[in-house]
PDB file of C-alpha atoms in Angstrom:
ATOM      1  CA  UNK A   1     -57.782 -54.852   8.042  1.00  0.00           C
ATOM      2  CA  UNK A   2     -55.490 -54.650   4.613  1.00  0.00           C
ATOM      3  CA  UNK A   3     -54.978 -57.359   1.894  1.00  0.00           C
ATOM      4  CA  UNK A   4     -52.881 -56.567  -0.283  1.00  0.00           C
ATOM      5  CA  UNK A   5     -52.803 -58.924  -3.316  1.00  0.00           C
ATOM      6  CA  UNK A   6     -49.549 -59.100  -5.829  1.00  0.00           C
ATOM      7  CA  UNK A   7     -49.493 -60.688  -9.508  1.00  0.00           C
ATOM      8  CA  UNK A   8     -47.273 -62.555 -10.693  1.00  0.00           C
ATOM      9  CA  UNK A   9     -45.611 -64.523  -8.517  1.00  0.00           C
ATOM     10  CA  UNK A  10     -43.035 -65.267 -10.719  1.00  0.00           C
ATOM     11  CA  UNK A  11     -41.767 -62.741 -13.685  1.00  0.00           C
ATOM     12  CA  UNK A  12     -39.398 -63.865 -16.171  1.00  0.00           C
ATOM     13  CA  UNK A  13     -38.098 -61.038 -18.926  1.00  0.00           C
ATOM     14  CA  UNK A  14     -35.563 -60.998 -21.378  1.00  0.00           C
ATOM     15  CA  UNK A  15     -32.791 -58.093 -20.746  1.00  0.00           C
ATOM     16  CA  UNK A  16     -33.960 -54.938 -22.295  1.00  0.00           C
ATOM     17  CA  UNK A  17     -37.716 -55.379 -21.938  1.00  0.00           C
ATOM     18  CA  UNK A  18     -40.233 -54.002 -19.785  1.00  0.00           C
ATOM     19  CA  UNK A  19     -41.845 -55.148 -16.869  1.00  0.00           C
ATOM     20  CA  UNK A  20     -45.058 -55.234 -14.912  1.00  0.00           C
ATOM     21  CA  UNK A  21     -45.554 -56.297 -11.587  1.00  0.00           C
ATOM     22  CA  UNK A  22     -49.267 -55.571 -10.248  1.00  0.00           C
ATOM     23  CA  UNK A  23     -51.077 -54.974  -6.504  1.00  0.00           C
ATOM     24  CA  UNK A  24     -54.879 -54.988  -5.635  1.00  0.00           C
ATOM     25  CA  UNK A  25     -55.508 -53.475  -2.046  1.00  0.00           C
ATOM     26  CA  UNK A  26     -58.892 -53.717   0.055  1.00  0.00           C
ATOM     27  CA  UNK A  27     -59.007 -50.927   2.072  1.00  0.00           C
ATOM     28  CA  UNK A  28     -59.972 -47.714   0.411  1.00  0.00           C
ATOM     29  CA  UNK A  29     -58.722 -45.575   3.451  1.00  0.00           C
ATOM     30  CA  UNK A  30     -55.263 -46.781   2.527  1.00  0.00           C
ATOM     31  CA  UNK A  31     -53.185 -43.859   1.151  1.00  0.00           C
ATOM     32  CA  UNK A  32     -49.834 -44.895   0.488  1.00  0.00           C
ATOM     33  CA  UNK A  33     -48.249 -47.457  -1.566  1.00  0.00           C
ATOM     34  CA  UNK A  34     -44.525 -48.425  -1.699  1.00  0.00           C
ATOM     35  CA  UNK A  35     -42.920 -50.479  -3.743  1.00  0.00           C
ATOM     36  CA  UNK A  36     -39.372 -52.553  -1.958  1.00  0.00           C
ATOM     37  CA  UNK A  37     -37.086 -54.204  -3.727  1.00  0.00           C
ATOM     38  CA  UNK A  38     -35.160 -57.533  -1.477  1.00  0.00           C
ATOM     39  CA  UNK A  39     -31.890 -58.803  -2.621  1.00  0.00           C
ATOM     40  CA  UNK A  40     -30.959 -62.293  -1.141  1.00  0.00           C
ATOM     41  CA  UNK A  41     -30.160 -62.206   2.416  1.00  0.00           C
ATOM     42  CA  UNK A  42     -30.626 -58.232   2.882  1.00  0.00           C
ATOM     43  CA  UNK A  43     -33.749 -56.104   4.009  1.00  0.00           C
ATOM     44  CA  UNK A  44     -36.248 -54.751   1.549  1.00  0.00           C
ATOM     45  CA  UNK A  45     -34.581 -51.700   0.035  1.00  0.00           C
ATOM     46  CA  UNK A  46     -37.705 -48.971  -1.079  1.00  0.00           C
ATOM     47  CA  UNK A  47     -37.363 -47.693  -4.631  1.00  0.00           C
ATOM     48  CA  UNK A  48     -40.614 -46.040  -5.128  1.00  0.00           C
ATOM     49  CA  UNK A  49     -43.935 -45.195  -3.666  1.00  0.00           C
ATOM     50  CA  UNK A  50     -46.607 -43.092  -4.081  1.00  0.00           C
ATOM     51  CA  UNK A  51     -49.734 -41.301  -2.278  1.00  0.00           C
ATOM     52  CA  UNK A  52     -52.875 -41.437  -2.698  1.00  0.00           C
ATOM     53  CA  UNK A  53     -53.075 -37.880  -4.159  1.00  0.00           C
ATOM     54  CA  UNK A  54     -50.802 -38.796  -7.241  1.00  0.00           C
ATOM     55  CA  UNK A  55     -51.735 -40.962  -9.900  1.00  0.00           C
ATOM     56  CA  UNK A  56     -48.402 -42.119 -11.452  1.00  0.00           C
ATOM     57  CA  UNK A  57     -45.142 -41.233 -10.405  1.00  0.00           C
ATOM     58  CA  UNK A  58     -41.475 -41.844 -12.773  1.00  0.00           C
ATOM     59  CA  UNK A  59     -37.861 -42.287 -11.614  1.00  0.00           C
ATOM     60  CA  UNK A  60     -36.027 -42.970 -14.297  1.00  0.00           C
ATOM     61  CA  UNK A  61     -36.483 -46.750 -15.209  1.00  0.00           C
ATOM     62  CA  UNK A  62     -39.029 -47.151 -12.606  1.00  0.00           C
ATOM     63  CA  UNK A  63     -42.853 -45.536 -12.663  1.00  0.00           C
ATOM     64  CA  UNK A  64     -45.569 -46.067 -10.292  1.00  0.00           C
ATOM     65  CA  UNK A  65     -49.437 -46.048 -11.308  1.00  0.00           C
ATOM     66  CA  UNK A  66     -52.315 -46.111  -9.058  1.00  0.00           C
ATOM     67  CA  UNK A  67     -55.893 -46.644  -9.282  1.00  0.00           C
ATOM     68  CA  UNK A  68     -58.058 -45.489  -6.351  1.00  0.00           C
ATOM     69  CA  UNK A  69     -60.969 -46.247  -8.078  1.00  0.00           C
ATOM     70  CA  UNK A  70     -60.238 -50.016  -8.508  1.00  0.00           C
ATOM     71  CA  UNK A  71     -57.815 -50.095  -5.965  1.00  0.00           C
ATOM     72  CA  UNK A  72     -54.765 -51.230  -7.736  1.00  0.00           C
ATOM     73  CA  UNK A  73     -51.583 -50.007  -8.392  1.00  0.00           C
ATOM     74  CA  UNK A  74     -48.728 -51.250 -10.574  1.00  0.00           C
ATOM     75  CA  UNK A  75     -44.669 -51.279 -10.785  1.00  0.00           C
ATOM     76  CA  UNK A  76     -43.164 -50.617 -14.545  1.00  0.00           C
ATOM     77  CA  UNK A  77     -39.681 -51.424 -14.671  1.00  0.00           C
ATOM     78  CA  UNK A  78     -38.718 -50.121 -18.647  1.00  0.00           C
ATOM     79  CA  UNK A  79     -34.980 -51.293 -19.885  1.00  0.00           C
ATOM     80  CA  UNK A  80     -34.647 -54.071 -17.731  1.00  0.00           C
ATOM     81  CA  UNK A  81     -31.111 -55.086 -16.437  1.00  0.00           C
ATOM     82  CA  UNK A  82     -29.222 -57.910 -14.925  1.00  0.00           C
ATOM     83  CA  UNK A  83     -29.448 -56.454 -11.743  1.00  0.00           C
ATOM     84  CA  UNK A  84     -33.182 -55.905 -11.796  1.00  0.00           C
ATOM     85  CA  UNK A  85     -33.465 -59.535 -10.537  1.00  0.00           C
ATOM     86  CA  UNK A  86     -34.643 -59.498  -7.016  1.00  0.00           C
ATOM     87  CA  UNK A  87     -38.247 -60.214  -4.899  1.00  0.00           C
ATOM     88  CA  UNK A  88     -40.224 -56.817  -5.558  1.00  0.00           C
ATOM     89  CA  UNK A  89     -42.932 -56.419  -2.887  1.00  0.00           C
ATOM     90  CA  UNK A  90     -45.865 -53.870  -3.113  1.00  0.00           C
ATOM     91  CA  UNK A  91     -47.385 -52.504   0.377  1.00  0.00           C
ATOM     92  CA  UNK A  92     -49.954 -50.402   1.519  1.00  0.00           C
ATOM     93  CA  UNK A  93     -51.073 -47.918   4.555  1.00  0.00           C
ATOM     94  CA  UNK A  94     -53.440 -45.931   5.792  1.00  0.00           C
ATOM     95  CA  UNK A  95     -56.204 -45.302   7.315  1.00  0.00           C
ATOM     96  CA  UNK A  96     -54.825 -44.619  10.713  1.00  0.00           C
ATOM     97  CA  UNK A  97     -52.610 -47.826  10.739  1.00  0.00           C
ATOM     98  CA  UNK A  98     -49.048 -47.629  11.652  1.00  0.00           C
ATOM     99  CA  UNK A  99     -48.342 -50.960  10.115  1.00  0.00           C
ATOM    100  CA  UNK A 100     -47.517 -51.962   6.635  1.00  0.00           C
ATOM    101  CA  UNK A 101     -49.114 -54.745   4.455  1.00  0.00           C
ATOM    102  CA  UNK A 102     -47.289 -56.398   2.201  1.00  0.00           C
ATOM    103  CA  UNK A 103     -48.134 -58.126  -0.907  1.00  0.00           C
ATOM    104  CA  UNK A 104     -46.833 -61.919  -0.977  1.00  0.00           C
ATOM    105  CA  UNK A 105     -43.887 -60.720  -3.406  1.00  0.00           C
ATOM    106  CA  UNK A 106     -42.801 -61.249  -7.179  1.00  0.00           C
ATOM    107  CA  UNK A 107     -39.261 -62.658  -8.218  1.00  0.00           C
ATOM    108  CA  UNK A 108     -38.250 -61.032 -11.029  1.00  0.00           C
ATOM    109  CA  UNK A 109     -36.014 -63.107 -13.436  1.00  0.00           C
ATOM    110  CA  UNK A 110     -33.835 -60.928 -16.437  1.00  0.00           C
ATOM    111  CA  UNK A 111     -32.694 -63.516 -18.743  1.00  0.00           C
ATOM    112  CA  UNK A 112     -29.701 -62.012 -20.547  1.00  0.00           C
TER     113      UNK A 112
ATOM    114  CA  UNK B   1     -26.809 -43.157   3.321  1.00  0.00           C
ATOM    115  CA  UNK B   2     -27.786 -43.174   6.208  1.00  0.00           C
ATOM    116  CA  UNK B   3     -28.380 -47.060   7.157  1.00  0.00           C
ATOM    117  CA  UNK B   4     -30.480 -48.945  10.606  1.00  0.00           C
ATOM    118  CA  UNK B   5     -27.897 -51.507  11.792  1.00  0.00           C
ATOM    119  CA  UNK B   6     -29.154 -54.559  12.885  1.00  0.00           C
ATOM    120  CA  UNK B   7     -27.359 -57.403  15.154  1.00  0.00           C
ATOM    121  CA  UNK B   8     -27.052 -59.924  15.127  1.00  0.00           C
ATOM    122  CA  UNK B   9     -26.991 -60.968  11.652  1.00  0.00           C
ATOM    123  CA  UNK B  10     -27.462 -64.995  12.737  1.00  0.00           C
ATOM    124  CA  UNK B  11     -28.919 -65.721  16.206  1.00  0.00           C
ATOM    125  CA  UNK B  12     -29.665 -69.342  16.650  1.00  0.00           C
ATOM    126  CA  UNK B  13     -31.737 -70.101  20.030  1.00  0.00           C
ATOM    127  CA  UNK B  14     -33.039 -73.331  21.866  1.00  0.00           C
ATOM    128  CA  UNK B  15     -36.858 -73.417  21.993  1.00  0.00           C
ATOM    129  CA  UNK B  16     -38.106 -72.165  25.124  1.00  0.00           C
ATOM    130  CA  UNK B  17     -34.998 -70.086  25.470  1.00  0.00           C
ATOM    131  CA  UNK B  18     -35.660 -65.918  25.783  1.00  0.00           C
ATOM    132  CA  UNK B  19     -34.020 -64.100  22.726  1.00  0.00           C
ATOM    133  CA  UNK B  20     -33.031 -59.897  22.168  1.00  0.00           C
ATOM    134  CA  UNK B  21     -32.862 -58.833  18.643  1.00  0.00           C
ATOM    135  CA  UNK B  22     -31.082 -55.429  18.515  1.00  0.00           C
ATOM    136  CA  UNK B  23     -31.396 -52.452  16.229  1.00  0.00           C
ATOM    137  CA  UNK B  24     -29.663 -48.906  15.858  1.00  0.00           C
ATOM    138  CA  UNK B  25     -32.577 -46.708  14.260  1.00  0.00           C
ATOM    139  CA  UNK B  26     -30.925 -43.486  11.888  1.00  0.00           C
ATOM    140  CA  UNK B  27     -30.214 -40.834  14.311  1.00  0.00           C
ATOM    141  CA  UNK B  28     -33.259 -38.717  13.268  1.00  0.00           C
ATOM    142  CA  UNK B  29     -35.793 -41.356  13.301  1.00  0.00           C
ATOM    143  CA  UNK B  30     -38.934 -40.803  15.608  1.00  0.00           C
ATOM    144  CA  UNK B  31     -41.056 -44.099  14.376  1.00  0.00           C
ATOM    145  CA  UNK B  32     -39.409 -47.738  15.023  1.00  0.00           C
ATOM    146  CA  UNK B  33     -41.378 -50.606  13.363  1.00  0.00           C
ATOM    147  CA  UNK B  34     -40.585 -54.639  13.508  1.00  0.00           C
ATOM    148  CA  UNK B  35     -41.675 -56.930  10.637  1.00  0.00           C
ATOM    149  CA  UNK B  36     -40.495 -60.560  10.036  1.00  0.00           C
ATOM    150  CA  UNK B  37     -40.611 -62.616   6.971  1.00  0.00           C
ATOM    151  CA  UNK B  38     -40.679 -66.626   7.555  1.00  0.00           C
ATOM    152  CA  UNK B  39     -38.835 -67.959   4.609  1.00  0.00           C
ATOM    153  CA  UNK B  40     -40.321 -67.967   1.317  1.00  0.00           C
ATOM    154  CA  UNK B  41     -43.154 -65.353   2.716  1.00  0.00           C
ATOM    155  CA  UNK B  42     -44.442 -62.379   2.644  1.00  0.00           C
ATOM    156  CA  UNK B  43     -42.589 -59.398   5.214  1.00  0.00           C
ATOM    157  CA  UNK B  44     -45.492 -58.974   8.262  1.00  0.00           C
ATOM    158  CA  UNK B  45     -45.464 -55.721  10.536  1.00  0.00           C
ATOM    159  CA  UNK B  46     -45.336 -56.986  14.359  1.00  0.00           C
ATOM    160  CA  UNK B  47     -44.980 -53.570  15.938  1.00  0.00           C
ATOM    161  CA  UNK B  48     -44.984 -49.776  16.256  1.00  0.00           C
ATOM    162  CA  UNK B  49     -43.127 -47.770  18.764  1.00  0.00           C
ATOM    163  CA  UNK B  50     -43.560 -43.729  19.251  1.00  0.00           C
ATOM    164  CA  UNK B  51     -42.639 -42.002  22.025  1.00  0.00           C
ATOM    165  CA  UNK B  52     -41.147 -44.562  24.136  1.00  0.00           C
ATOM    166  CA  UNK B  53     -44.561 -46.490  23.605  1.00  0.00           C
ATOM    167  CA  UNK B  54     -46.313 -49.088  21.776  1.00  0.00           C
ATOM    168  CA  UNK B  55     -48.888 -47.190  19.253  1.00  0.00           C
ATOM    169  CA  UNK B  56     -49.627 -50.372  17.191  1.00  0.00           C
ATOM    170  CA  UNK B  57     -49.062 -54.017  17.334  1.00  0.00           C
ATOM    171  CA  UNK B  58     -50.777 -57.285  15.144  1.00  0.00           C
ATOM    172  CA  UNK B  59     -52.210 -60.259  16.441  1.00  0.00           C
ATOM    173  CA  UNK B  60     -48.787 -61.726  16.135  1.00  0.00           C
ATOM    174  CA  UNK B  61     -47.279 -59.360  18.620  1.00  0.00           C
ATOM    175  CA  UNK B  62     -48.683 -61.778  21.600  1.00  0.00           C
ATOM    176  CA  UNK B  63     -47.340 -61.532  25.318  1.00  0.00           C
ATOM    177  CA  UNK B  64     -44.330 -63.672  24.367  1.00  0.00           C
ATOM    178  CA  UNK B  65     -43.054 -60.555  22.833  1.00  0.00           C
ATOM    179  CA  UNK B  66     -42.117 -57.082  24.436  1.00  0.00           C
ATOM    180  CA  UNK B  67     -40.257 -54.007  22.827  1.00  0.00           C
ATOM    181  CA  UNK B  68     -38.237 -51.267  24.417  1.00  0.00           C
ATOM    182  CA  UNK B  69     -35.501 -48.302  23.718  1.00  0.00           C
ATOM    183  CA  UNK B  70     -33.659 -48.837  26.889  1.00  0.00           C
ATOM    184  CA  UNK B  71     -30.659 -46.502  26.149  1.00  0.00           C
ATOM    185  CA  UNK B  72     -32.462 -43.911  23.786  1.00  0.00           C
ATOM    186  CA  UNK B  73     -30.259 -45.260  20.953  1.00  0.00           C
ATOM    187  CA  UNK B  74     -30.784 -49.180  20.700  1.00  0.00           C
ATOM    188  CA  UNK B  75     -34.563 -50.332  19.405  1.00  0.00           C
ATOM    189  CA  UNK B  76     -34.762 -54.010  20.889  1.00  0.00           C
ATOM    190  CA  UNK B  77     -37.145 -57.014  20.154  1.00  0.00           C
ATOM    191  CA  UNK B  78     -37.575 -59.780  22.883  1.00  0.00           C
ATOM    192  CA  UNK B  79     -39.080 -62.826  22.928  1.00  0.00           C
ATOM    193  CA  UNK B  80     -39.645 -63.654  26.245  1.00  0.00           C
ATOM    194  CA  UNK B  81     -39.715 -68.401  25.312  1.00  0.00           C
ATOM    195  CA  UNK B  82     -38.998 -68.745  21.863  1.00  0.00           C
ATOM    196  CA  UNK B  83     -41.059 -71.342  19.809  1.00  0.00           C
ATOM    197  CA  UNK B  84     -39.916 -73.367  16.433  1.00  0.00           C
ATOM    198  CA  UNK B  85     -42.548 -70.847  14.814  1.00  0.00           C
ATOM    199  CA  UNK B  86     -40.549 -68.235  15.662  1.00  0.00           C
ATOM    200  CA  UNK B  87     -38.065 -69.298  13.180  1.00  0.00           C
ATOM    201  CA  UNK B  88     -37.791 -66.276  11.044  1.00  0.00           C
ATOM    202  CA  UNK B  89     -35.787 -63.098   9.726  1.00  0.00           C
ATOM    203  CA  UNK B  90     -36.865 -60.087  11.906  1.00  0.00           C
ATOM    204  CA  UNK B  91     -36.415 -56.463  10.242  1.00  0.00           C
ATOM    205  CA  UNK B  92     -35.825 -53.421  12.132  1.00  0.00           C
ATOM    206  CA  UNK B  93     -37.289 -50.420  10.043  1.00  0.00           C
ATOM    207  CA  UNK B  94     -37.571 -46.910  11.269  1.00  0.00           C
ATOM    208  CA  UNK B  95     -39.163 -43.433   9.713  1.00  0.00           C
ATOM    209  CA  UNK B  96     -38.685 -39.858  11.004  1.00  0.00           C
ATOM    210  CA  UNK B  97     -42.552 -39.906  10.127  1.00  0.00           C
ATOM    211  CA  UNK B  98     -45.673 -41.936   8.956  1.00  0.00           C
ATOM    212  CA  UNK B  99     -44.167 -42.730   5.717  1.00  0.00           C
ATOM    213  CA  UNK B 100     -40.545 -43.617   3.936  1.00  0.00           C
ATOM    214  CA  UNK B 101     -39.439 -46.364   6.052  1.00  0.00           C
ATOM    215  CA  UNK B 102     -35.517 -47.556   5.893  1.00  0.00           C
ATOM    216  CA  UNK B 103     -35.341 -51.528   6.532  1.00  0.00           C
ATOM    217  CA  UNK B 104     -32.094 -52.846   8.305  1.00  0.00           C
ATOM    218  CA  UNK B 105     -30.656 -56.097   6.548  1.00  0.00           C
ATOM    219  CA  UNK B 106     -32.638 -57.959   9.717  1.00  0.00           C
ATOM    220  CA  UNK B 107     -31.457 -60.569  12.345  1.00  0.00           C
ATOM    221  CA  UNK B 108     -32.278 -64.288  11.224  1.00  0.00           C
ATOM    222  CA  UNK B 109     -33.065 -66.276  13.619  1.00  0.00           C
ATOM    223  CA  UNK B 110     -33.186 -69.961  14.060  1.00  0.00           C
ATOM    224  CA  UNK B 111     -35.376 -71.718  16.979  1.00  0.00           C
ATOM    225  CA  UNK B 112     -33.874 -75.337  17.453  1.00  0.00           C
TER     226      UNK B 112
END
């Protein structure tokens, strides 16, 4: 099946700055990537994702990059604000799975 | 937005005891998916439902655990005699296709 790995686990940035949050997957047959953002005590909330076709995707802030080839793909957060701070998590499908697989998660720290 | 409602928010059980964990899926929704996240962990799929069927379910998803959409509206989880490992927050998420899943705010529940 999927692993999904996710660097760092903890991601401390000073308001204003940029940051990087990064995802290795194992299963070439997956073909979509989202990226979820969790709040304390509500659901993951999806902000971006991205197939398998695309190699980088922008929404405002917020870009997506993949790497087939090295099966990786990364969350840029540019302009980082207070409310920022959250767990990100990374997942991936595909290959005929129904089922997501998350990464273990990254709590992202803005320090104002 | 459209949102999946969850309830309830708390549910705490006696071990051994058989729990429901209800969701409303957006009206439009065809796939209905439960994850859980034990605290501090990563969010893990459990099951898949299509068609008034299972399509997928992980290793977690054992016999102690059954799914059905009795009423075509509600999307309930049951665990048939809850353990202390059950201890976890559950997450309702449903899709109107393979991808771009909407997460409810999820049920925690607490096996004493």
């Amino acid at each position: 099946g999927e692993n999904v790995e996710q660097h760092p686990s903890t991601l401390s940035v000073q308001e204003g700055d940029s940051a990087v949050i990064k995802c290795t997957y194992s299963d070439s047959a997956s073909n979509y990537f989202p990226w979820y953002k969790q709040e304390l005590g509500k659901g993951p909330q999806l902000i971006i994702d991205i197939r398998s076709n695309v190699g980088e995707k922008k929404d405002q802030r917020i870009a997506v990059t993949l790497n087939k080839t090295a099966k990786h793909f990364s969350l840029h957060i540019t302009e980082t604000q207070p409310e920022d701070s959250a767990v990100y998590f990374c997942a991936a499908i595909g290959g005929g799975a129904d089922g997501l697989t998350f990464g273990k998660g990254t709590h992202l720290i803005i320090q104002p | 937005e459209p949102e999946v409602t969850q309830t309830p928010s708390h549910q705490v059980t006696q071990m051994g005891q058989e729990v429901i964990l209800r969701c409303v899926p957006i009206s439009n929704h065809l796939y209905f998916y439960w994850y859980r996240q034990i605290l501090g962990q990563k969010v893990e799929f459990l099951v898949s439902f299509y068609n008034n069927e299972i399509s997928e379910k992980s290793e977690i998803f054992d016999d102690q655990f059954s799914v059905e959409r009795p009423d075509g509206s509600n999307f309930t989880l049951k665990i048939r005699s809850t353990k202390l490992e059950d201890s976890a927050m559950y997450f309702c998420a449903t899709s109107w296709g393979n991808y771009g899943y909407t997460f409810g705010s999820g049920t925690r529940l607490t096996i004493v």
